Coordinates of C-alpha atoms (C1' of nucleotides) in Angstrom, one line a residue:
Chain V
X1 CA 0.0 0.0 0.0
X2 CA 2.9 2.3 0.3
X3 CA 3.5 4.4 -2.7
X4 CA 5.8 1.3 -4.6
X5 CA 2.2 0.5 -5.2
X6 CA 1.8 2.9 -8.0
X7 CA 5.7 1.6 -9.8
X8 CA 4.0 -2.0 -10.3
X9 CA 0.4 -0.4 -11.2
X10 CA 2.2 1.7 -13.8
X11 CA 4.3 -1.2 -14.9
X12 CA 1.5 -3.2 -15.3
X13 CA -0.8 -0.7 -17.2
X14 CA 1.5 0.2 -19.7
X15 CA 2.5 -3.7 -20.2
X16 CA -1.0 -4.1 -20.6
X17 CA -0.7 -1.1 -23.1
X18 CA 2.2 -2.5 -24.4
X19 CA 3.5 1.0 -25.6
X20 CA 7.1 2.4 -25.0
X21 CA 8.2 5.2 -22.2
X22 CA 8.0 7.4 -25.7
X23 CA 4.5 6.8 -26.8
X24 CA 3.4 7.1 -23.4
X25 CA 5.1 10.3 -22.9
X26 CA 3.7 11.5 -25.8
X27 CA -0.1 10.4 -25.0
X28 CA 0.3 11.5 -21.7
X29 CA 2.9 14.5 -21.5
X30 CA 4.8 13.2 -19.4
X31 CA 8.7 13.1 -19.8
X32 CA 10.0 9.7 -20.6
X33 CA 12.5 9.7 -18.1
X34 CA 10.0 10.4 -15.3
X35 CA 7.9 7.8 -16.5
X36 CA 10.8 5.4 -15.9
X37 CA 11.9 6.9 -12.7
X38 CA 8.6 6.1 -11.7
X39 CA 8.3 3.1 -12.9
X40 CA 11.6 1.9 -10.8
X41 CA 10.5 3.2 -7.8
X42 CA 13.2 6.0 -8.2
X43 CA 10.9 9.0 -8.0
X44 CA 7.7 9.5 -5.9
X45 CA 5.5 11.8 -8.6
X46 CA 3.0 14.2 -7.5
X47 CA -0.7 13.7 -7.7
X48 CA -0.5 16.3 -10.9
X49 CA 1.5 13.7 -12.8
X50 CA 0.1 11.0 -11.8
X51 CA -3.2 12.5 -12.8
X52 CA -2.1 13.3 -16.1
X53 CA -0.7 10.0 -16.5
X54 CA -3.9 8.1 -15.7
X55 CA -6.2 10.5 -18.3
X56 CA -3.6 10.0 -21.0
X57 CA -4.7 6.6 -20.5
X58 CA -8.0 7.0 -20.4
X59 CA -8.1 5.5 -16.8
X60 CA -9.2 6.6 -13.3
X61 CA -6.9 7.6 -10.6
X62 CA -7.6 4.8 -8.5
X63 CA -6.3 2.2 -11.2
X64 CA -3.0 3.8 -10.6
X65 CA -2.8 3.6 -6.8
X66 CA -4.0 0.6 -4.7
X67 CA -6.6 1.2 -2.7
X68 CA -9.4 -1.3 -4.2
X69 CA -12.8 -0.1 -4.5
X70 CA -13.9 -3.3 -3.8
X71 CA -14.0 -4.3 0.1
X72 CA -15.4 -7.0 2.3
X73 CA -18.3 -6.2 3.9
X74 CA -17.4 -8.0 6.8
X75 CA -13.9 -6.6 7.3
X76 CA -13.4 -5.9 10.7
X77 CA -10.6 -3.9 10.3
X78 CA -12.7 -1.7 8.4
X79 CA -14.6 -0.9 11.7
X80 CA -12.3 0.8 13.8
X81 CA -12.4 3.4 16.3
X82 CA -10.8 6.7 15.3
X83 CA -9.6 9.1 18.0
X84 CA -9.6 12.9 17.1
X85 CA -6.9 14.5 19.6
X86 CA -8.3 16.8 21.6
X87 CA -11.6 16.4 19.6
X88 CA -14.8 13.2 20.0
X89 CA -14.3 9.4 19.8
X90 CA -16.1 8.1 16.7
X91 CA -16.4 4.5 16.0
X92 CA -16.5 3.8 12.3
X93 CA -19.8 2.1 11.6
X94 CA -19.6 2.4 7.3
X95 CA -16.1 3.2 6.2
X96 CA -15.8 5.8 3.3
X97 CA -16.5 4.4 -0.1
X98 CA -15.5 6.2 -2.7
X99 CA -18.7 4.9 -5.2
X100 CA -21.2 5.8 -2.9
X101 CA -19.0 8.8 -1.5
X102 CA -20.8 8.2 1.8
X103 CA -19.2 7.3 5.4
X104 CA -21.0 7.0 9.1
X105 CA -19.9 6.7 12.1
X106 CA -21.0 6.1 15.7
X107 CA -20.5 9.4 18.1
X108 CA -20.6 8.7 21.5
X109 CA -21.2 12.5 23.7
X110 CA -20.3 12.6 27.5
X111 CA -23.1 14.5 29.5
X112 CA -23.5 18.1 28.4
X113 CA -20.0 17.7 25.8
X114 CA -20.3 19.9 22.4
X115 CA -18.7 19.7 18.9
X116 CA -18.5 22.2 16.9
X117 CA -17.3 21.7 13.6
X118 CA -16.4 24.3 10.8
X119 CA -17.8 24.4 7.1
X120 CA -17.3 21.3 5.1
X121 CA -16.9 21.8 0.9
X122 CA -20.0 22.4 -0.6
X123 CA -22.3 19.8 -1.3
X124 CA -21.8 18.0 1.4
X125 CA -24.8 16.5 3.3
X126 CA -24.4 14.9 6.9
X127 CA -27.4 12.9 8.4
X128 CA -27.7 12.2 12.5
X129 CA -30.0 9.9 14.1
X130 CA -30.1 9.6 17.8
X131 CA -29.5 6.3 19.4
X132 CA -29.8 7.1 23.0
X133 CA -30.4 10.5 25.4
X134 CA -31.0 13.5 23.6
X135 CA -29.1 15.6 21.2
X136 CA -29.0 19.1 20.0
X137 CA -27.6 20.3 16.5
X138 CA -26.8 23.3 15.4
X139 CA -27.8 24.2 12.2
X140 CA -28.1 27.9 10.5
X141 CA -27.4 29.1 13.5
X142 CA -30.2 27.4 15.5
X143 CA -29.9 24.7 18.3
X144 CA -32.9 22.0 17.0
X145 CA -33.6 19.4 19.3
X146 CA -33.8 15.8 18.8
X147 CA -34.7 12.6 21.0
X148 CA -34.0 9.1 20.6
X149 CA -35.1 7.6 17.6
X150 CA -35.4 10.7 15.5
X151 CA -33.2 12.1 12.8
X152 CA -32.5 15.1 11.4
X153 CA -30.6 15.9 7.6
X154 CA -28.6 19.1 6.8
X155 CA -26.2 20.9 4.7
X156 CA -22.9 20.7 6.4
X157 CA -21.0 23.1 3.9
X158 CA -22.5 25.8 7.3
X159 CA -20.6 25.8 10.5
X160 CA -22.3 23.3 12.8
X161 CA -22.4 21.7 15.9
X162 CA -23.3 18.7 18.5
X163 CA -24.2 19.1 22.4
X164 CA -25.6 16.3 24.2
X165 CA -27.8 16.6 26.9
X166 CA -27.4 16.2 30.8
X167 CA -27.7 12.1 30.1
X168 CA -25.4 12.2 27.4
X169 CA -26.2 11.1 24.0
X170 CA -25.3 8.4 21.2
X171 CA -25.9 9.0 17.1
X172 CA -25.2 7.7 14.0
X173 CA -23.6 10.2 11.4
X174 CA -23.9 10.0 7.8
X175 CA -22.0 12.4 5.6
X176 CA -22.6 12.5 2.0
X177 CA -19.3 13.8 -0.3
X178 CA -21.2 13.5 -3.5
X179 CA -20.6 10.9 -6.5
X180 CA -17.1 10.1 -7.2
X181 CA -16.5 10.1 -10.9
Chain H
X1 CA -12.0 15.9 -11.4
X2 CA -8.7 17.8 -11.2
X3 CA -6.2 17.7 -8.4
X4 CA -7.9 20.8 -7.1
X5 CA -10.2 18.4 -5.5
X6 CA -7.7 17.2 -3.0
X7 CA -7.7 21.1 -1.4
X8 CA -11.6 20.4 -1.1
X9 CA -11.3 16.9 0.6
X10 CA -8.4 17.4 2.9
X11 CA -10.2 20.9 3.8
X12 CA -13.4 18.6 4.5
X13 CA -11.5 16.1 6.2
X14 CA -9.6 18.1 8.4
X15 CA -12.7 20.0 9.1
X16 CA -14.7 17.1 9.8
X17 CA -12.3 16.4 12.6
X18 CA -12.1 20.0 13.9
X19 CA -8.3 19.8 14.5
X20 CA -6.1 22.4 13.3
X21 CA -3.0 22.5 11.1
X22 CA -0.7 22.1 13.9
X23 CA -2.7 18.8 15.0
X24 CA -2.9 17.5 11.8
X25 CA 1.2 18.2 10.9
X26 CA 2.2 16.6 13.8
X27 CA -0.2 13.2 13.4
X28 CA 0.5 12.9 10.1
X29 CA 4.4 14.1 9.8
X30 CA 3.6 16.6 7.2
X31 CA 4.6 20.2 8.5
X32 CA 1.5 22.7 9.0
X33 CA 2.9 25.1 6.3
X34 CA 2.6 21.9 3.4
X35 CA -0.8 21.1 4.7
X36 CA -2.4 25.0 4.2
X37 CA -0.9 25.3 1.1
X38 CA -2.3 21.9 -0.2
X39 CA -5.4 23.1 1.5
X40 CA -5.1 26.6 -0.5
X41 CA -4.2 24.9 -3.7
X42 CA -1.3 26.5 -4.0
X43 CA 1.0 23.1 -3.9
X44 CA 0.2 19.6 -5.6
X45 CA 1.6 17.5 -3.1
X46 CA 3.5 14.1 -3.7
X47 CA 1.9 10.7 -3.3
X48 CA 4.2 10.1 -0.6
X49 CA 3.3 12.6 1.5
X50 CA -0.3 12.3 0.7
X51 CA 0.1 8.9 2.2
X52 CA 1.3 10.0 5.1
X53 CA -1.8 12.3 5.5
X54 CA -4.1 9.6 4.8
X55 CA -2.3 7.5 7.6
X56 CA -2.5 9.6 9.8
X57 CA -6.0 10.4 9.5
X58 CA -6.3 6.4 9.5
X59 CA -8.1 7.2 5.9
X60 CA -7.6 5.4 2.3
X61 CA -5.9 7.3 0.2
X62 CA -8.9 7.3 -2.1
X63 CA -10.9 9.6 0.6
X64 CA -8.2 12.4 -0.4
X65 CA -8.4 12.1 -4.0
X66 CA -11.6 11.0 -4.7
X67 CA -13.2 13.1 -7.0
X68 CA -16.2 15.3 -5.5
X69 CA -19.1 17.0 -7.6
X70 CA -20.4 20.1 -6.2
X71 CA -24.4 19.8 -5.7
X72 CA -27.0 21.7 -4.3
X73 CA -28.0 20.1 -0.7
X74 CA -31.6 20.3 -0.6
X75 CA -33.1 20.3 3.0
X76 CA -36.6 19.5 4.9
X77 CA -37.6 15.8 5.1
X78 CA -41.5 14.3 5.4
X79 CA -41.4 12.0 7.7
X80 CA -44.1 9.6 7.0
X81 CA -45.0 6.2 7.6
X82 CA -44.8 3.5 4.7
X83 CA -46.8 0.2 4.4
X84 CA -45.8 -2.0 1.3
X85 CA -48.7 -4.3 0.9
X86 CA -48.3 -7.8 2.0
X87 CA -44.9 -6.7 3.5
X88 CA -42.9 -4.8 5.9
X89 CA -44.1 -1.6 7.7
X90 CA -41.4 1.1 7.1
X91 CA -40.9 4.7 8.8
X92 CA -39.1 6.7 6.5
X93 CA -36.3 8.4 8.6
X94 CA -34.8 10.4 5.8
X95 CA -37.0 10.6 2.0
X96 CA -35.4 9.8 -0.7
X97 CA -33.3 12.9 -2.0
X98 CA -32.2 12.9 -6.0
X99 CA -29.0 14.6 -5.0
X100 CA -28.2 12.8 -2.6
X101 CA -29.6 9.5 -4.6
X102 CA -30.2 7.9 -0.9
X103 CA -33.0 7.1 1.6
X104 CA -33.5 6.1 5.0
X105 CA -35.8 3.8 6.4
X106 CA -36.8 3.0 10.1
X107 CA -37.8 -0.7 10.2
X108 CA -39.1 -2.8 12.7
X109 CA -40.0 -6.4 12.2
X110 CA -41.9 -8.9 14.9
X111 CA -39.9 -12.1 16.8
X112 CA -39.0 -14.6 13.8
X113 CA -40.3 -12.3 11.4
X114 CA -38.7 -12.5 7.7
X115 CA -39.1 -10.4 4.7
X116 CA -37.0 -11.6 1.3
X117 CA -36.2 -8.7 -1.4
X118 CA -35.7 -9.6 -4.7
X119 CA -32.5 -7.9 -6.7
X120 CA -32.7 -4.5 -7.0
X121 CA -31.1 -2.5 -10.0
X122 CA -27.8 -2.7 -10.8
X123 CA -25.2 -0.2 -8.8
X124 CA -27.6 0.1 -5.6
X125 CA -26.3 -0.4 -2.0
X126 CA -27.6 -0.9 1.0
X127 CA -26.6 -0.1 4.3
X128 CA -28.1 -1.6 7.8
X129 CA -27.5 -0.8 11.0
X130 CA -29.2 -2.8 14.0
X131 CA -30.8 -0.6 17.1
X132 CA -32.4 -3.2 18.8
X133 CA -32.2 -7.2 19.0
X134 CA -31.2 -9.8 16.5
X135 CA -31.1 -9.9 12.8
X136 CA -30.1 -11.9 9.9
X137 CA -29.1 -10.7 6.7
X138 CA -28.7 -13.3 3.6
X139 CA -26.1 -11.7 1.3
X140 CA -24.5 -13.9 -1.6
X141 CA -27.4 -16.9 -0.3
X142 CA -25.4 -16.9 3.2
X143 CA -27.2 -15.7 6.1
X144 CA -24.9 -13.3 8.4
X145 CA -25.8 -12.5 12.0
X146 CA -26.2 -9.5 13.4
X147 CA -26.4 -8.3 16.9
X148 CA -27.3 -4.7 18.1
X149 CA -25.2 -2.0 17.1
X150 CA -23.6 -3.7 14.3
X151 CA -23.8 -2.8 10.8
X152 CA -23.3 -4.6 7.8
X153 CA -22.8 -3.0 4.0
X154 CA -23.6 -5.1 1.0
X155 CA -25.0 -4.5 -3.0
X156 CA -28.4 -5.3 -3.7
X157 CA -28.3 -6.3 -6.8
X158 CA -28.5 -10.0 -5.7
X159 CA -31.7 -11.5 -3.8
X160 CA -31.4 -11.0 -0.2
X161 CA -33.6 -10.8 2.6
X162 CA -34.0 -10.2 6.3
X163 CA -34.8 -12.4 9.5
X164 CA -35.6 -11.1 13.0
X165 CA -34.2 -13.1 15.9
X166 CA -37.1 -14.8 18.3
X167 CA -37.3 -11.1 20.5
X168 CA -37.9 -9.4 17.1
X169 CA -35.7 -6.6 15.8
X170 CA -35.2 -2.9 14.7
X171 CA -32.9 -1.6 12.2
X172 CA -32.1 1.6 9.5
X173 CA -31.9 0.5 6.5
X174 CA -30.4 2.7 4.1
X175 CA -30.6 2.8 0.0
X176 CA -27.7 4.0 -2.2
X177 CA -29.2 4.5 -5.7
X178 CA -26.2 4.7 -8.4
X179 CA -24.8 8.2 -8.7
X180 CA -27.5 10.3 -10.4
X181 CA -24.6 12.8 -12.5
Chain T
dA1 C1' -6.2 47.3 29.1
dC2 C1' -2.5 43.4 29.1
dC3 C1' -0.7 38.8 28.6
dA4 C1' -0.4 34.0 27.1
dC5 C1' -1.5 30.8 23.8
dA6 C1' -3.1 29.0 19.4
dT7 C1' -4.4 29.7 14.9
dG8 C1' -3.1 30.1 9.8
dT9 C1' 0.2 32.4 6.5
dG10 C1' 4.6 34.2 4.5
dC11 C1' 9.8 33.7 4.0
dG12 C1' 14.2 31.5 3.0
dC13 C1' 16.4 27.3 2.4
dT14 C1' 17.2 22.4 1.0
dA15 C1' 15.7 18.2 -1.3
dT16 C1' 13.9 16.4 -5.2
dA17 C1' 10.4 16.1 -9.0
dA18 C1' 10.4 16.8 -13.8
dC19 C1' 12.3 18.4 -17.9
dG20 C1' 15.2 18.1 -22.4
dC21 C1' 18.9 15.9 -24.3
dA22 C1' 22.3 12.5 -25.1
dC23 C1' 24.0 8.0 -24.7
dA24 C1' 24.4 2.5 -24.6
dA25 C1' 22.2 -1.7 -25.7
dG26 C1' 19.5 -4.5 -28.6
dA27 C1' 16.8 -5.8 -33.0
dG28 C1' 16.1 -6.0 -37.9
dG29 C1' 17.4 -5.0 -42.7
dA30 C1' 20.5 -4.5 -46.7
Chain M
dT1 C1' 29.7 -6.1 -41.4
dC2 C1' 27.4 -1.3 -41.2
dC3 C1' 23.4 1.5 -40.8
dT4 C1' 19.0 2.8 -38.8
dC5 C1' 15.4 2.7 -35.6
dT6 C1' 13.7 2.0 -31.0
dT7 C1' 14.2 0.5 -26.5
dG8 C1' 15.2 2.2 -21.7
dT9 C1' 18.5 4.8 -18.7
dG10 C1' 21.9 8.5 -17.1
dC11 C1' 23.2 13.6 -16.9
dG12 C1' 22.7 18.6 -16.1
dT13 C1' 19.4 22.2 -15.3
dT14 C1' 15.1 24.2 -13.8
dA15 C1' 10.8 24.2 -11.2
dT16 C1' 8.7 23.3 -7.1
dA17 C1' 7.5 20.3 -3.1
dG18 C1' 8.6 20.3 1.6
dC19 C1' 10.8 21.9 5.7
dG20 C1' 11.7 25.0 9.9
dC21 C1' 11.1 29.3 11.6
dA22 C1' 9.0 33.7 12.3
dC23 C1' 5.3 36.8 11.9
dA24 C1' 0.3 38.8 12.0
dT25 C1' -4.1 37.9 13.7
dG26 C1' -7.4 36.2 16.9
dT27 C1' -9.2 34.5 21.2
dG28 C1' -9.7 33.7 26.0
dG29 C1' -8.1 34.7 30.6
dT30 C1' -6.8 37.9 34.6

DNA sequence: ACCACATGTGCGCTATAACGCACAAGAGGA
DNA sequence: TCCTCTTGTGCGTTATAGCGCACATGTGGT
């Protein structure tokens, strides 16, 4: 997974091809020489080159590095717990996938804790449903509150928040990045 | 589609978390002044040291470069009550949104209760997450347990169906529809 | 007001990604 | 053999990724 990943995908794609450094230099504008620098493991290219590499191919960035979209549902290591430093616990419920460009996670608050987040990119959607206790989100500006078993969707390209209540509170959180391409 | 869209995810991602640049440079290795400027757009960083963000966010690399399509969130959700004759009652949590191409339901099913599905279209996934007691899920004609608070992932473009456990059980169960652009 | 601390950005420097060009090795052809 | 063409790699230069450090701004505390 480390980034001698991408020498055997590139050696592999353009064996697959089977085109020379030049032709794929010339299909792809990339110089020759970096092509076989990266192909030997001698150079670690930036994203711009590597993008420019997989659209002179006519491929997606993803059949350059590893990362498979395909995963096992049943993966446990898939469904860890990520600690934020100084920030909340969330376990990872549904790890990101880039097809359906959606993730959750499980949030557990302490009594009266809060979480305010900034403004994510535009277009993103995040959804919360309230497992246990009771939960407060603030959205344009304005706490709304919800109790166990209800939900509540909302554009998260706004500054928004999370406070539990004085018996704490558990949630699922969806967020929606859009499609990948 | 560009590498611009890395600024946009690692600007979601390290918003997501709340941390700030500081945090993030010293989890991940990369020095605070690299991550801005990544963030700003104003550097195309290497694979290897987007790696070493991803690591350290405990991410796949394809979270970061994925690419993202701007849409319009739309808001407000009806939340109503769904019978399918002959089958499961459904409370929809959140309605189907086009954007979003997803939907929520709240389903509850009666001790020993089953409810088979036949394949969906092509490209749709479904998520479920268990709130309270026992359930099955047959996926790939193999039927995987599930307790509460577990979630399981799986396409459902194959037959598959549901089975409550002998004290009945509640779950979400959420639809992924193919990306709609 | 002042201070202490954290945030994100700008600056100068070093390491290296990426380029154009040239070279050595091999394959056919006459 | 000699020539020509193509293969991939090495060299020297330029562009820039990446670093440490310092600065301007902001925020909370006393």
């Amino acid at each position: 997974m480390t980034q001698d990943d991408i020498t055997l995908k590139l050696r592999d794609v353009r064996a697959a091809s089977g085109l020379s450094l030049s032709k794929v230099a010339e299909m792809t504008g990339v110089s020759k020489a970096m092509l076989g620098q990266i192909e030997r493991g001698e150079s670690s290219p930036t994203i711009a080159t590597l993008w420019k590499i997989a659209k002179g191919f006519q491929l997606p960035l993803s059949a350059l590095i590893g990362s498979s979209v395909l995963r096992d549902p049943t993966d446990e290591s898939l469904f860890r717990t990520v600690t934020f430093p100084g920030s909340i616990e969330v376990k990872i419920v549904f790890p990101y996938d880039p097809v359906l460009g959606a993730e959750t996670f499980h949030v557990d608050l302490a009594p009266n804790q809060s979480h305010e987040s900034a403004a994510h990119a535009a277009g993103v959607t995040e959804e919360v449903f309230v497992l246990n206790g009771s939960l407060e989100i603030l959205r344009d500006g304005e706490w709304v509150p919800l109790q166990s078993g209800q939900g509540l969707r909302f554009a998260a390209d706004l500054p928004h928040g999370y406070r539990a209540g004085p018996q704490g509170a558990a949630f699922l959180n969806m967020h929606h990045y859009g499609q990948a391409g």
